[in-house]
CSV table of C-alpha atoms in Angstrom, one decimal:
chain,number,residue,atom,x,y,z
A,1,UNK,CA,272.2,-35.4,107.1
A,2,UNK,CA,273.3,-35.0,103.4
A,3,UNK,CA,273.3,-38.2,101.8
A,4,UNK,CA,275.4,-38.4,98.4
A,5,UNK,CA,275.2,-41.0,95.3
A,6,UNK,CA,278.9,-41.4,94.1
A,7,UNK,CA,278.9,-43.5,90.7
A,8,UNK,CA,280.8,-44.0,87.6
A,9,UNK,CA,281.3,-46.6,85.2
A,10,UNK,CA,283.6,-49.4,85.6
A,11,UNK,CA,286.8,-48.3,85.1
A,12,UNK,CA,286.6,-44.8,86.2
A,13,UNK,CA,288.2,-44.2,89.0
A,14,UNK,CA,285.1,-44.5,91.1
A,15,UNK,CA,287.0,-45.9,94.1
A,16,UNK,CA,289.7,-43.7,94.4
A,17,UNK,CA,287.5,-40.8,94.7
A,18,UNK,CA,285.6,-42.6,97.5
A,19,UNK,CA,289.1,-42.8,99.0
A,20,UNK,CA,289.7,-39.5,98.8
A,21,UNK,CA,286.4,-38.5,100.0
A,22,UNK,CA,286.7,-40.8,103.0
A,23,UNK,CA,290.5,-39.4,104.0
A,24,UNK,CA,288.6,-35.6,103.5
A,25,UNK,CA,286.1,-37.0,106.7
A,26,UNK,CA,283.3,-38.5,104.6
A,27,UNK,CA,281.6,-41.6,105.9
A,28,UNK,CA,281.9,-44.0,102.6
A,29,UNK,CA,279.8,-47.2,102.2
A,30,UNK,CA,279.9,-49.3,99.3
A,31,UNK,CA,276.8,-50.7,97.8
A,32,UNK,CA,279.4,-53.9,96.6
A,33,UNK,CA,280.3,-54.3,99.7
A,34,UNK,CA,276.7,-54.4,101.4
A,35,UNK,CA,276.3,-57.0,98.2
A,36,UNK,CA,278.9,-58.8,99.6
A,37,UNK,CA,277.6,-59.1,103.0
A,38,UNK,CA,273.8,-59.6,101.9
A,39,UNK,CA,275.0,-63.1,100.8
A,40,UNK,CA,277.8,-64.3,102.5
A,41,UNK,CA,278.1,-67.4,104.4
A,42,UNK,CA,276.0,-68.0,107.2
A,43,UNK,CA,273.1,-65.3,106.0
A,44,UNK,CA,269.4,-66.2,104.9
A,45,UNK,CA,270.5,-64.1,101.4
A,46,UNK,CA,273.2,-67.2,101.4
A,47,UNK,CA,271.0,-69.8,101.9
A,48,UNK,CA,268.2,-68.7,99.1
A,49,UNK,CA,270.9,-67.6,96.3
A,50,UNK,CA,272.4,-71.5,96.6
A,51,UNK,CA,268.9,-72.9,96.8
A,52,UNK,CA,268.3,-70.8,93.4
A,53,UNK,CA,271.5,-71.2,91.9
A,54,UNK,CA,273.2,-74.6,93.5
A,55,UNK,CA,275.7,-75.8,94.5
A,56,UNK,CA,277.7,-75.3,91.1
A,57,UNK,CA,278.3,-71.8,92.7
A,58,UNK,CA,280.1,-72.6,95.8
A,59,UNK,CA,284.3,-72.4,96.3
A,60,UNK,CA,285.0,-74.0,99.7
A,61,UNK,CA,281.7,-73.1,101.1
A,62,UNK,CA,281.6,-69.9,99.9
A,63,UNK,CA,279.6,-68.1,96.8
A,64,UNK,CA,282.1,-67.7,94.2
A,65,UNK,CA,281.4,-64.6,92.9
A,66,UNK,CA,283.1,-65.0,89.6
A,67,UNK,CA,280.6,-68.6,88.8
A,68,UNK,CA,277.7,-66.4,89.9
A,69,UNK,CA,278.6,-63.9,87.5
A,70,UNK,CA,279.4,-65.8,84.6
A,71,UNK,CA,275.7,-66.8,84.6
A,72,UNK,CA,274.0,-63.8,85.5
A,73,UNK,CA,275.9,-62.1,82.4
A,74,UNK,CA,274.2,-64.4,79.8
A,75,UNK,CA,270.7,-65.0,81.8
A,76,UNK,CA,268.8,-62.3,82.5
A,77,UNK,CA,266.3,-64.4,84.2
A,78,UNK,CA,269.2,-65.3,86.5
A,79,UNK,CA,270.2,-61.8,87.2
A,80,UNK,CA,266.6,-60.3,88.0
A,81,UNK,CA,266.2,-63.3,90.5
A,82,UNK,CA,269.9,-62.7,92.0
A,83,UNK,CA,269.1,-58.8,92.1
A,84,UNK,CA,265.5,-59.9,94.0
A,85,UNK,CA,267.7,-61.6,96.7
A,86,UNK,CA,270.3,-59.3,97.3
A,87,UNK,CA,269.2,-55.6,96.6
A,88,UNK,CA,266.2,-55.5,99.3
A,89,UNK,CA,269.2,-56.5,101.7
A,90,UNK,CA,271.3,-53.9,100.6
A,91,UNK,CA,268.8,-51.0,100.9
A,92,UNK,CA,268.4,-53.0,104.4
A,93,UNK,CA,272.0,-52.6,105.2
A,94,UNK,CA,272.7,-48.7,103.9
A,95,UNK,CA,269.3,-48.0,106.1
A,96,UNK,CA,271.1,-48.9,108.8
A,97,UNK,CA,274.5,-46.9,107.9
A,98,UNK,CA,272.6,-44.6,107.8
A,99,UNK,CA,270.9,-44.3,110.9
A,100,UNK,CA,274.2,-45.2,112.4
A,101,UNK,CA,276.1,-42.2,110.9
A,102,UNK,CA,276.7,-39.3,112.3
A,103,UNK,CA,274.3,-36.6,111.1
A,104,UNK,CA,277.0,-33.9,110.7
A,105,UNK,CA,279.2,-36.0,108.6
A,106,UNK,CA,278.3,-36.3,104.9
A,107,UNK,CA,277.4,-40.2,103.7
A,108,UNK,CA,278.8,-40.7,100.6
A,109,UNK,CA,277.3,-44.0,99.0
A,110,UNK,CA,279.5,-45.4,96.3
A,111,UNK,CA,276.9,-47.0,94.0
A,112,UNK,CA,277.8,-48.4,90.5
A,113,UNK,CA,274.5,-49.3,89.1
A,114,UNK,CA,272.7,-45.7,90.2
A,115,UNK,CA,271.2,-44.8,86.9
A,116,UNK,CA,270.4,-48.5,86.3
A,117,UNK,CA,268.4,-49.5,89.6
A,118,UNK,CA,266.9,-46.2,89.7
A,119,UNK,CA,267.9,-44.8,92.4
A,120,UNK,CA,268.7,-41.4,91.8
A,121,UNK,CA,265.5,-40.0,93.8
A,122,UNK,CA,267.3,-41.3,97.3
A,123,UNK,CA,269.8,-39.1,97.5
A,124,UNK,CA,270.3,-35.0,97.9
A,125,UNK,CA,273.2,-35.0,95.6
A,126,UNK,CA,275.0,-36.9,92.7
A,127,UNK,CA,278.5,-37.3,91.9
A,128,UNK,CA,279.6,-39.1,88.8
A,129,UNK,CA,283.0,-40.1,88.3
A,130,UNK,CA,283.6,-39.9,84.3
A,131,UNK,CA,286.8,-41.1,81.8
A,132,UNK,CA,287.2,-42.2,78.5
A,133,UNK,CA,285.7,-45.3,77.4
A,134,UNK,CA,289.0,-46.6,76.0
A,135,UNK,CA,291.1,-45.3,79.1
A,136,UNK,CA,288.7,-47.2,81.3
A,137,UNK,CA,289.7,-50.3,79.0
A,138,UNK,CA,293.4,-49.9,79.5
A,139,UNK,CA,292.9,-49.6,82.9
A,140,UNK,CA,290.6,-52.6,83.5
A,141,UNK,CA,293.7,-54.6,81.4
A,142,UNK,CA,296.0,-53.7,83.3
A,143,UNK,CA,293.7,-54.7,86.7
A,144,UNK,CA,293.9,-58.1,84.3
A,145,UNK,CA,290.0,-58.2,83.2
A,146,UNK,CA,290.0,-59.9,79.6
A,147,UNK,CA,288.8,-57.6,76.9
A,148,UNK,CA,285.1,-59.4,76.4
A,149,UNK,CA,284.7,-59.2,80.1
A,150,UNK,CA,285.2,-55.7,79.9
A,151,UNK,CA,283.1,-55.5,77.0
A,152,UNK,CA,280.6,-57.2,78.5
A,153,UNK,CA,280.4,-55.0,81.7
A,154,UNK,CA,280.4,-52.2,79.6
A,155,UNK,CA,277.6,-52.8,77.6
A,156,UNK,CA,275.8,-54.0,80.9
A,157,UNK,CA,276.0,-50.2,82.6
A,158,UNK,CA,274.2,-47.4,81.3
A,159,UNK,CA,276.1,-45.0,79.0
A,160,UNK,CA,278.4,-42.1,80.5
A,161,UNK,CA,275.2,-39.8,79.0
A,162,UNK,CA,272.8,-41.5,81.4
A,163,UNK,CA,275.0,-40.6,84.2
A,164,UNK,CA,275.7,-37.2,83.5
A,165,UNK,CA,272.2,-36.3,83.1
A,166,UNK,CA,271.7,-37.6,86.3
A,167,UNK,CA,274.7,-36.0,88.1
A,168,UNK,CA,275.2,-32.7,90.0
A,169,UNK,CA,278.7,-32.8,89.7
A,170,UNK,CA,280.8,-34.7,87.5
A,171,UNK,CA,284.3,-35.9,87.7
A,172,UNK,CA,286.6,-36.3,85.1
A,173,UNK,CA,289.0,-38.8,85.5
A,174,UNK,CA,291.5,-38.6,82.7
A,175,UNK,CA,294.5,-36.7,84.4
A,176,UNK,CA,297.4,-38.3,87.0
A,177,UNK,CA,296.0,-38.9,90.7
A,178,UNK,CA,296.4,-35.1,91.7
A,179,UNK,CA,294.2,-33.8,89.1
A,180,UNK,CA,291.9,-36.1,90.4
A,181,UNK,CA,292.6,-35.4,93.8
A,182,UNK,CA,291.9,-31.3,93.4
A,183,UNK,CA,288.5,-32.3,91.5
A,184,UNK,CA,287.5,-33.8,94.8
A,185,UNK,CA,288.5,-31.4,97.2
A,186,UNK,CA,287.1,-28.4,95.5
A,187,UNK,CA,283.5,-30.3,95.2
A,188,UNK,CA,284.4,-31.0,99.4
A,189,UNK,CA,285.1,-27.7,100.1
A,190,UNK,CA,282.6,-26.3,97.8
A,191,UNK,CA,278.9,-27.5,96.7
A,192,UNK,CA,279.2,-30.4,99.5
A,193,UNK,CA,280.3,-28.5,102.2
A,194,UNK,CA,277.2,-25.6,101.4
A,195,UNK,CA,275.0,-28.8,101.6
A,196,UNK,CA,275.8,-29.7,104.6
A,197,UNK,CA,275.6,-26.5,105.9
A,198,UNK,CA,271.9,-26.2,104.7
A,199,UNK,CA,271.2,-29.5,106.7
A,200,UNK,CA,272.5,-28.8,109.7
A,201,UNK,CA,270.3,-25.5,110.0
């Protein structure tokens, strides 16, 4: 089964290009997602995050994930104990998408923070999603982030450099939704598709 990393900073279109990968017959998971689940209501991951972090953190029951942010942005004690709680989880979770997907369909994991947890090893192939630091600012403005959130995020992901180095194929976001569009498909039909060929045999 080829197995694909799919990252980008914030801002860079990394989700539409999981879209688009998903409506070409890839099997997307989102590592934010898994995050999501790892601690939501109901879950052990839930139960140790509020015993670490109290009860400050709950809205109506649930973690509010924009409290539990707001501290793990200034503490990085905070964050290294949130990230011990949720990312053995996660890899828990995209072990079982895994085993669950079907070995001729490519998994495409959408992973922000590739470059950052280290994780490049994992997979057969990397696809970074790349634009503009300032169009990635107008965007997030317009998705109605404040400007030191943004700056804040950014300075919290590894540079654009770090990614590209990393990558097999990079993306470059900084057209309309087309341009985008035939970047994806041509990587699809092209180095992906001669992966999965390799696999198969």
């Amino acid at each position: 089964m080829t197995v694909i990393a799919l990252t980008g900073g914030i801002g860079a279109g990394k989700s539409t290009v999981a879209r688009f990968f998903s409506e070409l017959g890839a099997n997307v998971v989102d590592a934010d997602h898994l995050a999501r689940v790892a601690i939501e209501r109901g879950s052990e991951g839930f139960d140790e995050v509020v015993a670490r972090f109290g009860e400050s953190i709950l809205l109506n029951g649930d973690i509010d994930r924009k409290a539990l942010a707001a501290i793990i942005f200034t503490d990085a004690q905070a964050k290294r104990d949130l990230e011990a709680i949720v990312h053995p989880r996660v890899q828990k979770l995209f072990a079982q998408a895994r085993e669950a997907n079907d070995i001729s369909t490519p998994l495409i994991y959408e992973i922000p923070l590739l470059v950052e947890t280290d994780a490049g090893k994992k997979f057969d192939f990397i696809v970074t999603v790349e634009a503009p630091e300032e169009l990635r600012i107008e965007r997030l403005l317009a998705r109605g982030m404040y400007i030191s959130d943004i700056k804040a995020r950014l300075a919290n992901q590894a540079p654009s450099e770090a990614r590209m180095k990393l990558a097999n194929a990079i993306i470059t976001n900084d057209g309309d939704e087309d341009h985008l569009l035939r970047q994806v498909e041509n990587l699809w039909e092209g180095q992906i598709s001669d992966l999965s060929s390799d696999h198969s045999h």
